Amino acid sequence: MDNGEIPENANEHCPGPQSESAGKSDDCQGCPNQEVCATAPKGPDPDLVAIAERMATVKHKILILSGKGGVGKSTFSAQLSFALAAKDFQVGLMDIDICGPSIPKMLGLEGQDIHQSNLGWSPVYVESNLGVMSIGFMLPNPDEAVIWRGPRKNGLIKQFLKDVYWGELDFLVVDAPPGTSDEHISIVQFLQATGIDGAIIVTTPQQVSLIDVRKEVNFCKKVGVPVLGVVENMSGLCQPLRDFRFLKMAENGEHTDLTEKVIEYMREKAPEMLDLIAASEVFDSSGGGAAKMCTEMGVPFLGKVPLDPQLCKAAEEGKSCFAEQKCSTSAPALKNIVEKLMTNYWREEMPVEQ
């Protein structure tokens, strides 16, 4: 337990050996280190000083949170990082979703390794101004499950913060796992002294997701992290009509693909239809969606991002949805959200108009 490190054999919700409740908390019951922790001298965690020194060169720190998994949080983290880097900011993306690290895939960095220099661990770079750190780079096999208790997860997050050499950063985007677990408490605790700009919370429109987002908002309020805003992702399926398949269903469930015939018919009879965007509600938003929830909870609503198959494809390929013109429905929505964030919170970083 040198330097206040949480031992690997500690209980899942270990308060830490430097905590005043170490060895005395209900979470300490049955831990093999309970007596040592209860009698050990307490004091400030020296690693927090090292973290503060590392973070001194980072201007803005943003947490990306979600109440549930599968709402597109990591996709949003990746595309936000791409968008900020495209504005010529120096950007770091830190993936602390220890058990489900998606960021290497979404940034096109699968199979990359972490390198160490005399300055510390070096991030893996997508471009010269966009660096990434994830446990995904440390796994010998991408299919290997990470079966860690809370203390070991917290130790890795601390290591990412104190040992990774980011250099001068304008933005550090932190992609957190879903929920409000140990990882969230740790990242807030470790960064609080250095200042966190706030959290962006990602949700889908239906109530089953918004129920957990409300808990996420309350978590932020309890730990003193400002909510920069909520993004409603997968807000209806939107794509050009010409990209749809048209099927004729038989009573037995089999179908016949009529796409070529339908497209040809439209091309001959109504060519203007091929330029239309077709939209359909995928999730039930009759309860008002994220916008209503934000009004009720007094937090900003940043906007809606439609479910766009081209955005899904960009994430699978590890590409920016802004680089090409294929993400015709999602890219403008994401761009508007980024511009709103810049205007509301980081206006000083925007170039002065001549």
CSV table of C-alpha atoms in Angstrom, one decimal:
chain,number,residue,atom,x,y,z
A,1,MET,CA,0.0,0.0,0.0
A,2,ASP,CA,2.8,2.3,-0.8
A,3,ASN,CA,1.9,5.9,-1.7
A,4,GLY,CA,-1.7,5.3,-0.7
A,5,GLU,CA,-2.4,2.8,-3.5
A,6,ILE,CA,-5.5,0.6,-3.1
A,7,PRO,CA,-4.3,-3.0,-2.8
A,8,GLU,CA,-5.5,-5.4,-5.5
A,9,ASN,CA,-7.1,-7.8,-2.9
A,10,ALA,CA,-9.2,-5.0,-1.4
A,11,ASN,CA,-13.0,-5.1,-1.3
A,12,GLU,CA,-14.8,-3.7,-4.4
A,13,HIS,CA,-15.9,-0.4,-2.9
A,14,CYS,CA,-12.7,0.2,-0.9
A,15,PRO,CA,-12.6,3.9,0.3
A,16,GLY,CA,-8.8,3.9,0.0
A,17,PRO,CA,-6.2,3.5,2.7
A,18,GLN,CA,-5.8,7.2,3.1
A,19,SER,CA,-9.5,7.8,3.7
A,20,GLU,CA,-10.6,8.7,7.3
A,21,SER,CA,-13.0,5.8,7.1
A,22,ALA,CA,-10.3,3.3,6.0
A,23,GLY,CA,-10.7,0.1,7.9
A,24,LYS,CA,-13.9,1.4,9.6
A,25,SER,CA,-16.4,1.6,6.8
A,26,ASP,CA,-19.0,-1.0,6.2
A,27,ASP,CA,-17.3,-1.6,2.8
A,28,CYS,CA,-14.2,-2.7,4.7
A,29,GLN,CA,-15.8,-5.6,6.5
A,30,GLY,CA,-14.0,-8.9,5.7
A,31,CYS,CA,-11.2,-7.2,3.8
A,32,PRO,CA,-7.8,-8.8,4.5
A,33,ASN,CA,-6.3,-5.3,4.8
A,34,GLN,CA,-8.9,-4.0,7.3
A,35,GLU,CA,-6.7,-3.9,10.4
A,36,VAL,CA,-3.7,-2.4,8.5
A,37,CYS,CA,-5.8,0.3,7.0
A,38,ALA,CA,-7.5,1.2,10.3
A,39,THR,CA,-4.2,1.7,12.1
A,40,ALA,CA,-2.1,3.2,9.3
A,41,PRO,CA,-1.3,6.9,9.5
A,42,LYS,CA,-3.6,9.0,7.2
A,43,GLY,CA,-2.6,11.9,5.0
A,44,PRO,CA,-3.1,13.4,1.6
A,45,ASP,CA,-2.6,11.1,-1.4
A,46,PRO,CA,0.8,12.0,-2.9
A,47,ASP,CA,-0.4,10.8,-6.3
A,48,LEU,CA,-2.9,13.7,-6.4
A,49,VAL,CA,0.0,16.0,-6.5
A,50,ALA,CA,1.5,14.1,-9.5
A,51,ILE,CA,-2.0,14.2,-11.2
A,52,ALA,CA,-2.3,18.0,-10.6
A,53,GLU,CA,1.1,18.5,-12.2
A,54,ARG,CA,0.2,16.4,-15.3
A,55,MET,CA,-3.2,18.2,-15.6
A,56,ALA,CA,-1.7,21.6,-15.3
A,57,THR,CA,-1.0,21.6,-19.0
A,58,VAL,CA,-4.7,20.7,-19.9
A,59,LYS,CA,-7.0,23.7,-20.3
A,60,HIS,CA,-10.4,21.9,-20.4
A,61,LYS,CA,-11.5,18.6,-19.0
A,62,ILE,CA,-14.8,17.1,-20.2
A,63,LEU,CA,-16.5,13.9,-18.9
A,64,ILE,CA,-18.8,12.0,-21.3
A,65,LEU,CA,-21.4,10.1,-19.2
A,66,SER,CA,-24.5,8.0,-19.8
A,67,GLY,CA,-27.0,6.3,-17.5
A,68,LYS,CA,-27.2,3.2,-19.7
A,69,GLY,CA,-24.9,1.4,-22.0
A,70,GLY,CA,-25.7,1.2,-25.8
A,71,VAL,CA,-26.9,4.8,-26.1
A,72,GLY,CA,-23.9,5.9,-28.3
A,73,LYS,CA,-21.8,7.6,-25.6
A,74,SER,CA,-18.5,6.4,-27.0
A,75,THR,CA,-19.5,7.3,-30.6
A,76,PHE,CA,-20.3,10.8,-29.3
A,77,SER,CA,-16.9,10.9,-27.4
A,78,ALA,CA,-15.1,9.9,-30.6
A,79,GLN,CA,-16.9,12.3,-32.9
A,80,LEU,CA,-16.6,15.2,-30.4
A,81,SER,CA,-12.8,14.6,-30.3
A,82,PHE,CA,-12.6,14.5,-34.1
A,83,ALA,CA,-14.6,17.7,-34.3
A,84,LEU,CA,-12.4,19.6,-31.8
A,85,ALA,CA,-9.2,18.3,-33.5
A,86,ALA,CA,-10.6,19.5,-36.9
A,87,LYS,CA,-10.7,23.0,-35.3
A,88,ASP,CA,-7.0,22.7,-34.8
A,89,PHE,CA,-7.2,22.2,-31.0
A,90,GLN,CA,-4.8,19.9,-29.2
A,91,VAL,CA,-7.1,17.1,-28.1
A,92,GLY,CA,-6.7,14.0,-25.8
A,93,LEU,CA,-9.3,11.3,-25.5
A,94,MET,CA,-9.0,9.1,-22.4
A,95,ASP,CA,-11.1,5.9,-22.3
A,96,ILE,CA,-11.8,4.8,-18.7
A,97,ASP,CA,-14.5,2.2,-19.7
A,98,ILE,CA,-12.2,-0.5,-18.4
A,99,CYS,CA,-14.4,-3.4,-19.1
A,100,GLY,CA,-15.7,-2.3,-22.5
A,101,PRO,CA,-13.1,-0.1,-24.2
A,102,SER,CA,-14.6,0.8,-27.6
A,103,ILE,CA,-12.5,3.9,-28.3
A,104,PRO,CA,-9.6,2.2,-30.1
A,105,LYS,CA,-12.0,0.7,-32.6
A,106,MET,CA,-13.9,4.0,-33.1
A,107,LEU,CA,-10.7,5.9,-33.7
A,108,GLY,CA,-9.2,3.3,-36.1
A,109,LEU,CA,-6.4,2.4,-33.6
A,110,GLU,CA,-7.0,-1.3,-33.1
A,111,GLY,CA,-3.8,-3.3,-32.6
A,112,GLN,CA,-1.8,-0.3,-31.5
A,113,ASP,CA,0.5,-0.4,-28.4
A,114,ILE,CA,1.4,2.1,-25.7
A,115,HIS,CA,5.0,3.3,-25.7
A,116,GLN,CA,6.9,4.6,-22.8
A,117,SER,CA,9.4,7.4,-22.7
A,118,ASN,CA,11.3,9.3,-20.0
A,119,LEU,CA,8.3,11.6,-19.8
A,120,GLY,CA,5.8,8.8,-19.2
A,121,TRP,CA,3.4,6.8,-21.2
A,122,SER,CA,2.8,8.2,-24.7
A,123,PRO,CA,-0.8,8.4,-26.0
A,124,VAL,CA,-1.5,6.7,-29.3
A,125,TYR,CA,-2.1,9.4,-32.0
A,126,VAL,CA,-4.7,9.4,-34.7
A,127,GLU,CA,-3.3,12.7,-35.9
A,128,SER,CA,-0.6,15.0,-34.5
A,129,ASN,CA,-3.3,16.9,-32.5
A,130,LEU,CA,-5.4,14.0,-31.4
A,131,GLY,CA,-4.0,11.5,-28.9
A,132,VAL,CA,-5.8,8.5,-27.3
A,133,MET,CA,-5.3,6.4,-24.2
A,134,SER,CA,-7.2,3.2,-23.4
A,135,ILE,CA,-6.9,-0.1,-21.7
A,136,GLY,CA,-7.7,-1.5,-25.1
A,137,PHE,CA,-4.1,-0.9,-26.1
A,138,MET,CA,-2.9,-3.0,-23.2
A,139,LEU,CA,-4.8,-6.2,-23.8
A,140,PRO,CA,-2.8,-9.0,-25.5
A,141,ASN,CA,-6.1,-10.2,-27.1
A,142,PRO,CA,-8.9,-7.9,-28.0
A,143,ASP,CA,-11.4,-10.6,-27.0
A,144,GLU,CA,-10.0,-10.9,-23.5
A,145,ALA,CA,-12.4,-10.0,-20.7
A,146,VAL,CA,-11.2,-7.5,-18.1
A,147,ILE,CA,-12.4,-9.0,-14.8
A,148,TRP,CA,-11.3,-6.5,-12.3
A,149,ARG,CA,-12.6,-5.3,-8.9
A,150,GLY,CA,-13.1,-1.6,-8.3
A,151,PRO,CA,-9.7,-1.0,-6.6
A,152,ARG,CA,-7.8,-2.2,-9.6
A,153,LYS,CA,-9.9,-0.2,-12.0
A,154,ASN,CA,-9.4,2.9,-9.9
A,155,GLY,CA,-5.6,2.2,-9.8
A,156,LEU,CA,-5.5,2.2,-13.7
A,157,ILE,CA,-7.5,5.4,-13.9
A,158,LYS,CA,-5.0,7.0,-11.5
A,159,GLN,CA,-2.1,5.7,-13.6
A,160,PHE,CA,-3.6,7.1,-16.8
A,161,LEU,CA,-3.9,10.5,-15.1
A,162,LYS,CA,-0.5,10.7,-13.5
A,163,ASP,CA,1.7,8.7,-15.9
A,164,VAL,CA,0.4,9.6,-19.4
A,165,TYR,CA,2.3,12.5,-21.0
A,166,TRP,CA,-0.2,14.5,-23.0
A,167,GLY,CA,1.8,17.6,-23.3
A,168,GLU,CA,-0.1,20.8,-23.9
A,169,LEU,CA,-3.8,20.1,-24.4
A,170,ASP,CA,-6.8,22.4,-25.1
A,171,PHE,CA,-9.3,19.6,-24.4
A,172,LEU,CA,-9.2,16.3,-22.6
A,173,VAL,CA,-12.3,14.2,-23.3
A,174,VAL,CA,-12.9,11.4,-20.8
A,175,ASP,CA,-15.1,8.6,-22.0
A,176,ALA,CA,-16.6,7.0,-18.9
A,177,PRO,CA,-18.5,3.7,-18.5
A,178,PRO,CA,-22.3,3.8,-18.1
A,179,GLY,CA,-23.8,4.4,-14.7
A,180,THR,CA,-22.4,5.9,-11.5
A,181,SER,CA,-19.9,3.4,-10.2
A,182,ASP,CA,-16.4,3.4,-8.8
A,183,GLU,CA,-14.8,4.7,-12.0
A,184,HIS,CA,-16.9,7.9,-11.9
A,185,ILE,CA,-16.2,8.6,-8.3
A,186,SER,CA,-12.5,8.0,-8.9
A,187,ILE,CA,-12.2,10.3,-11.9
A,188,VAL,CA,-14.1,13.1,-10.1
A,189,GLN,CA,-12.0,12.7,-7.0
A,190,PHE,CA,-8.7,12.6,-8.9
A,191,LEU,CA,-9.5,15.6,-11.1
A,192,GLN,CA,-11.5,17.8,-8.7
A,193,ALA,CA,-8.4,19.7,-7.5
A,194,THR,CA,-7.4,20.5,-11.1
A,195,GLY,CA,-10.9,21.6,-12.2
A,196,ILE,CA,-13.4,19.8,-14.4
A,197,ASP,CA,-15.3,21.9,-16.9
A,198,GLY,CA,-18.3,19.6,-16.6
A,199,ALA,CA,-20.1,16.6,-18.0
A,200,ILE,CA,-22.0,15.9,-21.2
A,201,ILE,CA,-24.6,13.2,-20.7
A,202,VAL,CA,-25.7,11.1,-23.7
A,203,THR,CA,-29.1,9.4,-23.8
A,204,THR,CA,-31.7,8.0,-26.1
A,205,PRO,CA,-35.3,9.4,-26.2
A,206,GLN,CA,-37.3,6.7,-24.4
A,207,GLN,CA,-38.2,6.8,-20.7
A,208,VAL,CA,-36.3,3.6,-19.9
A,209,SER,CA,-33.1,5.5,-20.7
A,210,LEU,CA,-34.1,8.8,-19.3
A,211,ILE,CA,-34.9,7.2,-15.9
A,212,ASP,CA,-31.2,6.4,-15.5
A,213,VAL,CA,-30.1,9.8,-17.0
A,214,ARG,CA,-31.9,11.5,-14.1
A,215,LYS,CA,-29.7,9.5,-11.7
A,216,GLU,CA,-26.6,10.6,-13.7
A,217,VAL,CA,-27.7,14.3,-13.4
A,218,ASN,CA,-28.2,13.9,-9.7
A,219,PHE,CA,-24.8,12.2,-9.4
A,220,CYS,CA,-23.1,15.2,-11.0
A,221,LYS,CA,-25.0,17.6,-8.7
A,222,LYS,CA,-23.9,15.6,-5.6
A,223,VAL,CA,-20.2,15.5,-6.5
A,224,GLY,CA,-20.1,19.1,-7.8
A,225,VAL,CA,-19.6,18.5,-11.5
A,226,PRO,CA,-21.5,21.0,-13.7
A,227,VAL,CA,-23.7,19.4,-16.4
A,228,LEU,CA,-22.7,21.1,-19.6
A,229,GLY,CA,-25.7,19.6,-21.3
A,230,VAL,CA,-27.6,16.5,-22.4
A,231,VAL,CA,-27.5,15.0,-25.9
A,232,GLU,CA,-30.4,13.0,-27.2
A,233,ASN,CA,-28.8,10.4,-29.5
A,234,MET,CA,-30.6,8.0,-31.9
A,235,SER,CA,-33.4,10.6,-32.1
A,236,GLY,CA,-35.3,8.9,-34.9
A,237,LEU,CA,-33.9,7.1,-38.0
A,238,CYS,CA,-33.0,9.6,-40.7
A,239,GLN,CA,-31.4,8.8,-44.0
A,240,PRO,CA,-31.9,9.7,-47.7
A,241,LEU,CA,-34.8,7.8,-49.3
A,242,ARG,CA,-32.5,6.4,-52.0
A,243,ASP,CA,-30.5,4.6,-49.3
A,244,PHE,CA,-33.5,2.5,-48.2
A,245,ARG,CA,-34.3,-1.0,-49.3
A,246,PHE,CA,-37.9,-1.7,-50.4
A,247,LEU,CA,-39.3,-5.2,-49.6
A,248,LYS,CA,-42.5,-7.0,-50.4
A,249,MET,CA,-43.4,-9.2,-47.5
A,250,ALA,CA,-45.2,-12.5,-48.0
A,251,GLU,CA,-47.6,-14.0,-45.4
A,252,ASN,CA,-45.0,-16.6,-44.5
A,253,GLY,CA,-42.5,-13.9,-43.6
A,254,GLU,CA,-40.3,-14.2,-46.7
A,255,HIS,CA,-39.7,-11.1,-48.7
A,256,THR,CA,-38.8,-10.0,-52.2
A,257,ASP,CA,-36.4,-7.2,-52.7
A,258,LEU,CA,-38.0,-4.6,-55.0
A,259,THR,CA,-35.4,-1.8,-54.3
A,260,GLU,CA,-34.1,-1.6,-57.9
A,261,LYS,CA,-37.6,-1.4,-59.3
A,262,VAL,CA,-38.8,1.2,-56.8
A,263,ILE,CA,-35.7,3.4,-57.3
A,264,GLU,CA,-36.0,3.2,-61.1
A,265,TYR,CA,-39.7,4.1,-60.9
A,266,MET,CA,-39.0,7.1,-58.7
A,267,ARG,CA,-36.2,8.2,-61.0
A,268,GLU,CA,-38.6,8.1,-64.0
A,269,LYS,CA,-41.8,9.4,-62.4
A,270,ALA,CA,-40.7,11.6,-59.4
A,271,PRO,CA,-36.9,12.2,-59.4
A,272,GLU,CA,-37.2,14.9,-56.8
A,273,MET,CA,-38.2,12.1,-54.3
A,274,LEU,CA,-34.7,10.7,-54.4
A,275,ASP,CA,-33.4,13.8,-52.7
A,276,LEU,CA,-35.8,13.5,-49.7
A,277,ILE,CA,-34.8,12.5,-46.2
A,278,ALA,CA,-37.0,9.8,-44.8
A,279,ALA,CA,-37.4,9.8,-41.0
A,280,SER,CA,-39.0,7.3,-38.6
A,281,GLU,CA,-39.3,7.2,-34.8
A,282,VAL,CA,-37.3,4.2,-33.5
A,283,PHE,CA,-37.7,4.9,-29.7
A,284,ASP,CA,-40.9,6.1,-28.1
A,285,SER,CA,-40.5,9.8,-27.4
A,286,SER,CA,-44.1,10.6,-26.5
A,287,GLY,CA,-42.9,11.4,-23.0
A,288,GLY,CA,-41.1,14.5,-24.3
A,289,GLY,CA,-37.7,13.0,-24.6
A,290,ALA,CA,-34.5,14.5,-23.3
A,291,ALA,CA,-35.6,18.1,-23.9
A,292,LYS,CA,-38.5,17.8,-21.4
A,293,MET,CA,-36.3,16.0,-18.9
A,294,CYS,CA,-33.7,18.8,-19.1
A,295,THR,CA,-36.4,21.4,-18.5
A,296,GLU,CA,-37.6,19.5,-15.4
A,297,MET,CA,-34.1,19.0,-14.0
A,298,GLY,CA,-32.8,22.5,-14.8
A,299,VAL,CA,-29.9,21.4,-17.1
A,300,PRO,CA,-29.1,22.5,-20.6
A,301,PHE,CA,-30.4,20.5,-23.6
A,302,LEU,CA,-27.7,20.4,-26.3
A,303,GLY,CA,-29.7,18.9,-29.2
A,304,LYS,CA,-30.7,15.8,-31.0
A,305,VAL,CA,-28.6,13.4,-33.2
A,306,PRO,CA,-30.5,11.1,-35.5
A,307,LEU,CA,-29.8,7.4,-35.9
A,308,ASP,CA,-27.8,7.6,-39.1
A,309,PRO,CA,-26.5,4.3,-40.6
A,310,GLN,CA,-23.6,6.3,-42.1
A,311,LEU,CA,-22.5,7.5,-38.7
A,312,CYS,CA,-22.7,3.9,-37.5
A,313,LYS,CA,-20.5,2.9,-40.4
A,314,ALA,CA,-18.0,5.7,-39.7
A,315,ALA,CA,-17.7,4.5,-36.1
A,316,GLU,CA,-17.1,0.9,-37.2
A,317,GLU,CA,-14.4,2.1,-39.6
A,318,GLY,CA,-12.8,4.5,-37.0
A,319,LYS,CA,-13.4,7.6,-39.1
A,320,SER,CA,-14.7,11.1,-38.5
A,321,CYS,CA,-18.2,11.7,-39.7
A,322,PHE,CA,-17.1,15.2,-40.7
A,323,ALA,CA,-14.4,14.1,-43.1
A,324,GLU,CA,-16.7,13.1,-45.9
A,325,GLN,CA,-20.2,14.2,-46.9
A,326,LYS,CA,-21.7,10.7,-46.3
A,327,CYS,CA,-23.2,11.4,-42.8
A,328,SER,CA,-25.7,13.9,-44.3
A,329,THR,CA,-28.1,13.7,-41.4
A,330,SER,CA,-25.9,13.2,-38.3
A,331,ALA,CA,-22.9,15.4,-39.1
A,332,PRO,CA,-24.8,18.7,-39.2
A,333,ALA,CA,-26.6,17.8,-35.9
A,334,LEU,CA,-23.3,16.9,-34.2
A,335,LYS,CA,-21.7,20.1,-35.6
A,336,ASN,CA,-24.5,22.2,-34.1
A,337,ILE,CA,-23.9,20.6,-30.7
A,338,VAL,CA,-20.2,21.3,-30.9
A,339,GLU,CA,-20.8,24.9,-31.9
A,340,LYS,CA,-23.3,25.3,-29.0
A,341,LEU,CA,-20.7,24.0,-26.6
A,342,MET,CA,-18.0,26.3,-27.9
A,343,THR,CA,-20.3,29.3,-27.7
A,344,ASN,CA,-21.7,28.5,-24.3
A,345,TYR,CA,-18.6,27.4,-22.5
A,346,TRP,CA,-15.4,28.0,-24.5
A,347,ARG,CA,-16.0,31.2,-26.3
A,348,GLU,CA,-12.5,32.3,-25.4
A,349,GLU,CA,-11.0,29.4,-27.4
A,350,MET,CA,-12.9,30.5,-30.6
A,351,PRO,CA,-10.9,32.5,-33.2
A,352,VAL,CA,-11.6,36.2,-33.3
A,353,GLU,CA,-13.5,37.1,-36.4
A,354,GLN,CA,-11.8,39.7,-38.5
